[in-house]
């Protein structure tokens, strides 16, 4: 975990400190983008959604009261989920295809690996898939993931382990 | 192969390039009117961050075991993984015996974990342990110990012979850890899927009972919505309980309200108009259900359907235990959206020195989503759409975003269902 003091940074952001906002952006950008790409399956749409998430975060952060890092991440991911839903609904309304759930992601460079990992991830249940993404891509600890999805750390660990086993068997088959 | 999977996941992590990040940040800053930083400074920072991430990735690759071993308490001898002996026994055994032995070892591991979980049980609801999926509440230390034990088990099963049914072991393990809840953590905030609506069809009406509210559709087309727990802060109540008198004429009536405070839980039970109250240490819905079922010799399903479960964001006060009986249920006409039920101006919030006044907390549930509007404090407003549609989850979400106390939000909530 990049060592920034979330409490201090968040409080400074609340006071509209531009530098602190950039620090927070750098701390969160990869975590959020990975999660969003995984949910929207489209790199360009994911960039838009990520942008909206940070804009909303900037707007509402003065109202956030810091309790713990995990609570802050949960707060950010609540915003992220909401923006993903919003985007999905907007896209649906406009009947565009840019945000199709099954569209081919533009993210993956190595076609063979992309196909296998992506297909294998798709085969997992939603909860396990989210745990894999949050752990390997968003780089959250099991305890943090527990806070994000309202589960105990142990439950996250076991699901993660089982998801790994499933992925391995799928990739080997 | 495990490391290989980590590498594959690593390679496939969707990341933005430095340039993309810089562009995105400048767009964000332009939209929120923050001065744009020089591209160079961003480049330096993102490069630094990339380096940190690489370092992080290297550390993460091996952190699971390391973390777990750090968490395992020294002297915790209740979880001896005597693998060396076991391995010798397995090596000496024939194939058939080996499979049986391994199954036996697996069973022992799970039993040991069960013992640890039982030892860490923070609240005595042992009467519930005989029921399937009984919830066991532990405290934070308990969770840490269980977490360490679980990691040992995960390492153990990885180390076993391929022929062993690992999946069955993991499923059993998952069942055990899923039954563990940590005391003090809000339940239901993210588990909308667990909240099953209960629908009752009676002679002249349909009732839908959800977590936090009930919707009743009479045969004359009238729709009424009852909020189960809008009495959280002792706000205005109506004595209009005649609506309930015809409720369940055909059977004994049961209603209960549990208010979980930091220090205690107060339970008020009403059976056939006879009210009684008691205090308990049970502080989860499951424990409260078990406790009421045991005390009044009631079916679990009856208790579950009639229980109004509230987690209060404060310690109890004297007046909590002596609630006026006139504070009865209140049915809201669905069309009446300008009532003053959430005018909590006279509520006693003095325990929360920085409690902002909630001018408005309206939620309109439409299908799978809900529109939320909150006005509070000095002209603060929050409006958004969410997937959460249960009262508990909505309150938790708004509390998180606004910093307002959940009890105050519960009292102010005006819920409308389309």
XYZ file of C-alpha atoms in Angstrom:
591
model
C 0.000 0.000 0.000
C 1.362 3.349 -0.936
C 2.109 5.081 2.277
C -0.025 8.139 2.387
C -1.847 9.306 5.451
C -5.421 8.954 4.297
C -6.831 10.862 7.247
C -4.610 13.881 6.748
C -4.977 13.830 2.975
C -8.750 13.525 3.124
C -9.011 16.369 5.606
C -6.812 18.552 3.430
C -8.931 17.659 0.399
C -11.991 18.686 2.353
C -10.346 22.065 2.744
C -9.851 22.200 -1.001
C -6.144 21.656 -1.009
C -5.354 20.947 -4.657
C -2.102 19.135 -3.959
C -3.788 16.780 -1.535
C -6.446 15.985 -4.070
C -3.739 14.994 -6.534
C -2.084 12.808 -3.905
C -5.400 11.128 -3.266
C -5.967 10.760 -7.003
C -2.657 9.010 -7.439
C -3.334 6.783 -4.494
C -6.742 5.745 -5.778
C -6.573 5.920 -9.552
C -5.280 2.415 -10.242
C -7.518 0.844 -7.626
C -10.594 2.503 -9.021
C -9.776 2.165 -12.682
C -9.138 -1.576 -12.374
C -12.431 -2.046 -10.588
C -14.339 0.067 -13.108
C -12.815 -1.614 -16.152
C -13.761 -4.947 -14.719
C -17.334 -3.790 -14.204
C -17.912 -1.913 -17.461
C -15.694 -4.060 -19.671
C -14.757 -1.154 -21.866
C -11.639 0.907 -21.454
C -12.918 4.212 -22.810
C -16.165 4.024 -20.881
C -14.143 3.103 -17.812
C -12.075 6.258 -18.158
C -15.224 8.361 -18.298
C -16.704 6.638 -15.281
C -13.437 6.988 -13.369
C -13.434 10.675 -14.137
C -16.999 11.023 -12.846
C -16.092 9.132 -9.691
C -13.279 11.534 -8.881
C -15.447 14.530 -9.652
C -18.108 13.282 -7.285
C -15.485 12.433 -4.699
C -14.109 15.952 -4.936
C -17.573 17.403 -4.506
C -18.653 15.312 -1.547
C -15.394 14.861 0.317
C -15.996 17.855 2.636
C -18.970 15.936 3.998
C -16.983 12.811 4.726
C -15.966 12.239 8.317
C -12.921 10.083 8.667
C -13.228 7.016 10.872
C -10.755 4.616 9.314
C -8.970 3.968 6.046
C -11.276 1.042 5.348
C -14.334 3.248 5.853
C -12.893 5.763 3.423
C -12.316 3.086 0.795
C -15.849 1.850 1.352
C -17.046 5.416 0.854
C -15.094 5.761 -2.386
C -16.350 2.440 -3.679
C -19.918 3.396 -2.868
C -19.418 6.374 -5.156
C -17.781 4.121 -7.739
C -20.662 1.661 -7.741
C -23.151 4.485 -8.032
C -21.350 6.036 -10.986
C -21.131 2.661 -12.695
C -24.879 2.216 -12.304
C -25.490 5.736 -13.527
C -23.375 5.151 -16.568
C -25.023 1.863 -17.262
C -28.473 3.415 -17.054
C -27.472 6.347 -19.250
C -26.058 4.024 -21.849
C -29.138 1.896 -21.758
C -31.288 4.968 -22.220
C -29.342 6.042 -25.259
C -29.159 2.532 -26.619
C -25.522 2.753 -27.512
C -23.324 -0.253 -27.696
C -20.267 1.286 -26.133
C -21.091 -0.128 -22.756
C -22.264 -3.581 -23.573
C -21.506 -5.997 -20.747
C -20.169 -8.538 -23.158
C -18.184 -6.206 -25.344
C -14.573 -7.102 -25.899
C -12.429 -5.096 -23.554
C -9.870 -2.925 -25.251
C -7.645 -3.299 -22.249
C -5.900 -6.539 -22.861
C -2.761 -6.679 -24.886
C -1.774 -10.298 -24.767
C -4.672 -11.844 -26.629
C -4.172 -15.382 -25.458
C -3.777 -14.559 -21.786
C -6.523 -12.013 -21.978
C -8.876 -14.554 -23.345
C -8.082 -17.214 -20.821
C -7.899 -15.040 -17.712
C -10.902 -13.027 -18.704
C -12.956 -16.073 -19.579
C -11.893 -17.787 -16.405
C -12.825 -14.763 -14.303
C -16.199 -14.681 -15.989
C -16.799 -18.232 -14.850
C -16.555 -17.235 -11.188
C -19.524 -16.097 -9.171
C -19.800 -12.349 -8.908
C -18.607 -12.124 -5.333
C -15.496 -14.231 -5.926
C -14.721 -12.324 -9.108
C -14.968 -9.049 -7.269
C -12.661 -10.330 -4.545
C -10.087 -11.402 -7.139
C -10.262 -8.021 -8.853
C -10.132 -6.027 -5.637
C -7.196 -8.055 -4.355
C -5.058 -8.506 -7.459
C -5.892 -5.415 -9.422
C -7.055 -2.849 -6.902
C -4.460 -4.161 -4.443
C -6.622 -4.190 -1.374
C -5.831 -6.393 1.575
C -8.311 -9.056 2.600
C -9.276 -6.978 5.632
C -9.960 -3.962 3.434
C -11.973 -6.040 1.006
C -13.955 -7.350 3.964
C -14.876 -3.775 4.826
C -15.731 -2.979 1.212
C -18.124 -5.860 0.751
C -19.294 -6.305 4.335
C -17.723 -9.668 4.983
C -15.254 -10.968 7.532
C -11.620 -11.177 6.542
C -11.726 -14.955 6.926
C -14.682 -15.257 4.590
C -12.836 -13.145 2.017
C -9.711 -15.284 2.395
C -11.528 -18.542 1.857
C -13.455 -17.219 -1.122
C -10.248 -15.889 -2.603
C -8.542 -19.207 -2.138
C -11.395 -21.087 -3.696
C -11.578 -18.650 -6.596
C -7.875 -19.207 -7.225
C -8.373 -22.944 -7.269
C -11.241 -22.584 -9.712
C -9.253 -20.262 -11.938
C -6.276 -22.594 -11.937
C -8.372 -25.589 -12.869
C -10.073 -23.594 -15.620
C -6.787 -22.361 -16.991
C -5.322 -25.868 -16.914
C -8.264 -27.449 -18.646
C 1.212 -22.683 -10.779
C -0.081 -20.423 -8.024
C 2.658 -17.915 -8.683
C 1.890 -18.253 -12.337
C -1.689 -17.243 -11.708
C -0.506 -14.245 -9.743
C 1.698 -13.284 -12.658
C -1.103 -13.695 -15.133
C -3.416 -11.573 -13.038
C -0.596 -9.101 -12.654
C -0.058 -8.883 -16.382
C -3.708 -8.353 -17.005
C -4.258 -5.626 -14.471
C -5.972 -2.836 -16.342
C -3.878 0.250 -15.812
C -3.802 3.694 -17.283
C -0.624 4.999 -18.788
C 1.110 7.928 -17.156
C -0.128 10.181 -19.924
C -3.677 8.919 -19.575
C -3.609 9.513 -15.839
C -2.289 13.022 -16.316
C -4.923 13.794 -18.923
C -7.688 12.369 -16.786
C -6.548 14.379 -13.782
C -6.420 17.589 -15.772
C -9.934 16.932 -17.062
C -11.166 16.271 -13.552
C -9.492 19.385 -12.239
C -10.927 21.443 -15.045
C -14.404 20.205 -14.201
C -14.080 20.876 -10.514
C -12.107 24.091 -11.058
C -8.917 23.046 -9.324
C -5.728 24.688 -10.601
C -4.036 22.365 -13.059
C -0.646 21.102 -11.997
C 2.242 21.142 -14.375
C 2.405 17.984 -16.474
C 5.963 17.464 -15.295
C 5.025 17.275 -11.632
C 2.310 14.783 -12.439
C 4.759 12.727 -14.428
C 7.179 12.582 -11.539
C 4.469 11.630 -9.098
C 2.969 8.935 -11.255
C 6.366 7.503 -11.960
C 7.018 7.395 -8.266
C 3.707 5.739 -7.761
C 4.378 3.199 -10.504
C 7.637 2.291 -8.783
C 5.798 1.926 -5.492
C 3.194 -0.243 -7.139
C 5.816 -2.539 -8.564
C 7.345 -2.823 -5.106
C 3.865 -3.451 -3.745
C 3.244 -6.166 -6.286
C 6.418 -7.940 -5.290
C 5.487 -7.759 -1.636
C 1.897 -8.803 -2.236
C 2.932 -11.924 -4.053
C 4.039 -13.481 -0.814
C 2.146 -11.488 1.741
C -0.698 -13.887 2.481
C 1.344 -16.375 4.397
C 3.545 -13.777 5.989
C 0.597 -11.781 7.197
C -1.150 -14.826 8.512
C 1.873 -16.020 10.401
C 2.227 -12.583 11.951
C -1.368 -12.623 13.004
C -1.148 -16.058 14.629
C -0.845 -15.479 18.319
C 2.264 -16.914 19.940
C 1.314 -19.634 22.344
C -1.905 -20.395 20.564
C -1.436 -24.114 20.836
C -4.997 -25.006 20.036
C -4.163 -25.218 16.405
C -1.256 -27.627 16.087
C -0.652 -28.505 12.494
C 1.356 -31.594 12.997
C 1.993 -32.113 9.362
C 5.275 -33.947 9.723
C 3.714 -36.806 11.629
C 0.737 -36.872 9.355
C 2.882 -36.968 6.278
C 4.773 -39.962 7.610
C 1.521 -41.737 8.338
C 0.249 -40.915 4.880
C 3.469 -42.028 3.216
C 3.334 -45.383 4.948
C -0.304 -46.001 4.156
C -1.731 -47.773 1.158
C -3.650 -45.690 -1.370
C -7.003 -46.647 0.032
C -5.981 -45.959 3.606
C -4.285 -42.753 2.571
C -7.488 -41.323 1.132
C -9.351 -42.265 4.297
C -6.626 -40.839 6.527
C -6.544 -37.615 4.604
C -10.306 -37.253 4.900
C -9.940 -37.834 8.618
C -7.218 -35.196 8.908
C -9.391 -32.747 6.994
C -12.251 -33.410 9.344
C -9.961 -32.821 12.312
C -8.815 -29.511 10.885
C -12.361 -28.317 10.465
C -13.261 -29.486 13.948
C -10.300 -27.571 15.350
C -11.458 -24.442 13.591
C -14.947 -24.994 14.967
C -13.436 -25.144 18.438
C -11.569 -21.910 17.903
C -14.685 -20.193 16.635
C -16.635 -21.468 19.620
C -13.943 -20.252 21.983
C -14.068 -16.824 20.412
C -17.819 -16.582 20.644
C -18.289 -13.157 22.180
C -21.965 -13.459 22.934
C -23.523 -16.450 24.554
C -26.192 -17.652 22.207
C -25.257 -21.285 22.500
C -28.877 -22.315 22.265
C -28.663 -21.271 18.637
C -25.704 -23.460 17.873
C -27.887 -26.467 17.288
C -29.651 -24.768 14.423
C -28.083 -24.789 11.026
C -26.272 -21.661 9.918
C -26.390 -20.246 13.427
C -24.537 -16.986 13.577
C -21.611 -16.801 15.941
C -20.613 -13.340 17.013
C -16.982 -12.700 17.788
C -15.035 -9.585 18.622
C -12.169 -8.109 16.606
C -9.501 -10.149 18.400
C -11.539 -13.267 17.839
C -11.780 -12.512 14.168
C -8.016 -12.026 13.971
C -7.404 -15.395 15.595
C -9.915 -17.114 13.347
C -8.361 -15.375 10.348
C -4.939 -16.723 11.259
C -6.328 -20.207 11.750
C -8.113 -20.030 8.404
C -4.893 -19.079 6.681
C -3.168 -22.089 8.255
C -5.976 -24.264 6.949
C -5.680 -22.790 3.469
C -1.964 -23.519 3.474
C -2.672 -26.981 4.800
C -5.128 -27.900 2.066
C -2.734 -26.605 -0.573
C -0.146 -28.961 0.827
C -2.356 -32.020 0.615
C -2.466 -34.635 -2.057
C -4.250 -33.669 -5.260
C -6.595 -36.600 -4.867
C -8.136 -35.040 -1.792
C -11.362 -33.276 -2.429
C -10.187 -29.770 -1.801
C -13.374 -28.220 -3.021
C -15.415 -30.062 -0.399
C -12.977 -28.952 2.257
C -13.138 -25.336 1.103
C -16.924 -25.419 0.986
C -17.055 -26.707 4.536
C -14.541 -24.073 5.571
C -16.579 -21.349 3.920
C -19.730 -22.485 5.715
C -17.920 -22.151 9.004
C -16.451 -18.720 8.404
C -19.636 -17.365 6.864
C -21.398 -18.065 10.139
C -18.989 -15.745 11.927
C -19.948 -12.130 12.355
C -17.988 -9.458 14.097
C -19.717 -7.608 16.922
C -20.375 -3.961 16.298
C -20.188 -4.082 12.530
C -23.286 -2.918 10.793
C -25.168 -5.764 9.258
C -26.962 -5.512 5.985
C -25.188 -2.444 4.657
C -23.959 -4.262 1.623
C -26.029 -7.361 1.642
C -29.178 -6.316 -0.094
C -29.461 -9.767 -1.595
C -29.853 -11.272 1.858
C -32.909 -9.203 2.586
C -35.762 -11.268 1.400
C -39.128 -9.609 1.211
C -41.888 -11.567 2.851
C -45.203 -11.476 1.119
C -48.418 -12.415 2.844
C -51.665 -12.712 0.949
C -54.709 -12.506 3.172
C -58.447 -12.457 2.456
C -58.716 -8.765 1.873
C -55.185 -7.539 1.477
C -51.616 -8.218 0.510
C -48.767 -7.343 2.794
C -45.165 -7.108 1.756
C -42.827 -7.015 4.691
C -39.323 -5.893 3.946
C -36.467 -5.094 6.213
C -37.489 -1.752 7.602
C -40.951 -1.241 6.164
C -44.168 -2.917 5.237
C -46.420 -2.210 2.326
C -50.064 -3.144 2.583
C -52.442 -3.170 -0.349
C -56.105 -3.436 0.636
C -58.759 -4.883 -1.628
C -60.220 -1.403 -2.136
C -56.953 -0.422 -3.761
C -55.655 1.622 -0.871
C -51.917 1.365 -0.404
C -50.369 1.961 2.981
C -46.759 1.936 3.948
C -45.582 1.357 7.465
C -42.071 2.140 8.539
C -41.096 -0.395 11.122
C -38.641 1.645 13.049
C -39.386 5.310 12.688
C -39.755 5.472 16.450
C -35.997 5.325 16.760
C -35.654 8.665 18.468
C -39.073 8.853 20.027
C -40.439 11.250 17.446
C -44.081 12.117 17.000
C -46.336 9.172 17.189
C -49.941 8.723 16.413
C -52.239 6.580 18.465
C -53.869 5.442 15.337
C -53.412 1.789 16.038
C -56.880 0.705 15.201
C -55.600 -0.402 11.862
C -53.711 -3.087 13.615
C -56.579 -4.357 15.658
C -57.952 -6.244 12.733
C -54.522 -7.454 11.887
C -54.167 -11.186 12.249
C -57.582 -11.749 13.755
C -57.180 -15.364 12.928
C -54.155 -15.969 15.092
C -52.187 -14.695 18.050
C -50.441 -11.464 17.318
C -46.773 -11.010 17.928
C -44.748 -7.847 17.604
C -41.336 -7.120 19.001
C -38.890 -4.316 18.823
C -35.225 -4.647 19.622
C -33.075 -1.564 20.053
C -29.395 -2.344 20.129
C -27.461 0.314 21.979
C -23.748 0.403 22.557
C -24.122 -0.855 26.107
C -27.201 -3.023 26.029
C -30.143 -4.211 24.005
C -33.700 -3.360 24.965
C -36.434 -5.609 23.725
C -40.117 -4.880 23.833
C -42.434 -7.753 23.060
C -46.150 -7.586 22.478
C -48.122 -10.787 22.354
C -51.901 -10.477 21.997
C -51.799 -6.891 23.254
C -49.776 -7.869 26.283
C -46.549 -5.958 26.414
C -43.384 -6.803 28.232
C -39.856 -5.558 28.060
C -36.485 -6.961 28.941
C -32.832 -6.218 28.570
C -30.216 -8.511 27.072
C -26.645 -8.656 25.875
C -27.724 -10.120 22.537
C -26.802 -7.571 19.922
C -27.393 -9.148 16.564
C -30.680 -9.895 14.901
C -29.978 -13.603 15.018
C -29.256 -13.587 18.742
C -32.292 -11.478 19.487
C -34.501 -13.868 17.538
C -33.037 -16.808 19.414
C -33.472 -15.064 22.744
C -37.095 -14.114 22.137
C -37.936 -17.560 20.758
C -36.496 -19.154 23.881
C -38.086 -16.783 26.394
C -41.575 -16.888 24.956
C -41.479 -20.351 23.477
C -42.273 -19.082 20.013
C -41.476 -20.405 16.589
C -38.460 -18.800 15.054
C -40.392 -17.790 11.930
C -43.007 -15.989 14.045
C -40.353 -14.019 15.884
C -38.484 -13.254 12.713
C -41.522 -11.892 10.897
C -42.714 -9.769 13.818
C -39.375 -8.383 14.895
C -38.374 -4.831 14.298
C -34.601 -4.729 14.747
C -32.857 -1.412 15.268
C -29.190 -0.648 15.786
C -28.868 2.622 17.670
C -25.857 4.772 17.202
C -25.514 5.583 20.898
C -25.633 4.289 24.431
C -29.010 3.687 26.057
C -30.748 6.260 28.207
C -33.242 5.892 30.986
C -36.161 6.915 28.857
C -35.397 4.202 26.320
C -36.475 1.553 28.761
C -39.692 3.366 29.595
C -41.218 3.996 26.262
C -44.722 5.328 26.263
C -47.162 2.671 25.222
C -48.865 5.185 23.028
C -45.846 4.978 20.774
C -47.504 2.478 18.617
C -47.239 1.666 15.020
C -48.308 4.163 12.477
C -49.516 3.559 8.987
C -48.724 6.160 6.403
C -50.919 6.754 3.434
C -48.715 6.415 0.443
C -50.041 9.591 -1.097
C -49.323 11.645 1.975
C -45.795 12.700 1.398
C -45.876 15.982 3.213
C -46.451 14.723 6.698
C -44.253 15.831 9.521
C -43.254 12.504 10.933
C -39.651 13.275 10.496
C -39.782 16.601 12.256
C -37.392 15.609 14.936
C -36.795 19.079 16.242
C -37.672 18.104 19.767
C -35.625 15.002 19.807
C -32.948 14.620 22.361
C -29.763 14.657 20.407
C -27.673 16.293 23.032
C -25.401 13.284 23.259
C -24.147 14.098 19.815
C -22.721 17.542 20.071
C -22.116 17.913 16.374
C -25.340 16.387 15.143
C -26.537 18.311 12.151
C -30.243 18.888 11.888
C -31.834 16.816 9.162
C -34.286 18.927 7.226
C -35.236 16.244 4.798
C -34.384 12.626 4.139
C -36.567 11.305 1.388
C -36.158 8.068 -0.468
C -38.241 7.046 -3.407
C -37.889 3.414 -4.319
C -38.636 2.653 -7.939
C -38.115 -0.934 -8.934
C -34.536 -1.912 -8.287
C -33.208 1.552 -7.529
C -33.887 4.336 -5.073
C -33.679 8.103 -5.396
C -32.243 9.658 -2.268
C -32.579 13.291 -1.212
C -31.059 14.576 1.990
C -31.036 18.132 3.280
C -29.239 18.745 6.515
C -27.066 21.068 8.559
C -26.448 24.477 7.113
C -28.005 24.095 3.725
C -26.174 20.892 2.859
C -27.810 18.804 0.188
C -27.206 15.356 -1.169
C -29.072 13.783 -4.037
C -28.270 10.547 -5.751
C -29.527 7.267 -7.040
C -28.582 3.976 -5.491
C -29.105 0.277 -5.850
C -29.729 -0.069 -2.156
C -33.423 -0.295 -1.471
C -33.584 -1.621 2.052
C -33.938 0.846 4.836
C -30.901 -0.350 6.780
C -28.651 -0.173 3.742
C -29.928 3.246 2.706
C -29.408 4.668 6.152
C -25.920 3.171 6.365
C -25.015 4.604 2.989
C -26.287 8.098 3.768
C -24.644 8.003 7.207
C -21.358 7.162 5.534
C -21.662 10.013 3.099
C -22.944 12.694 5.397
C -21.519 11.717 8.752
C -25.012 11.915 10.236
C -25.969 9.489 12.970
C -27.885 6.450 11.781
C -30.480 6.833 14.542
C -31.202 10.414 13.468
C -31.456 9.331 9.867
C -33.771 6.491 10.804
C -36.012 8.956 12.594
C -36.052 11.363 9.676
C -36.468 8.886 6.851
C -39.444 9.434 4.610
C -39.690 6.373 2.419
C -41.881 6.195 -0.620
C -42.333 3.187 -2.812
C -43.472 3.567 -6.366
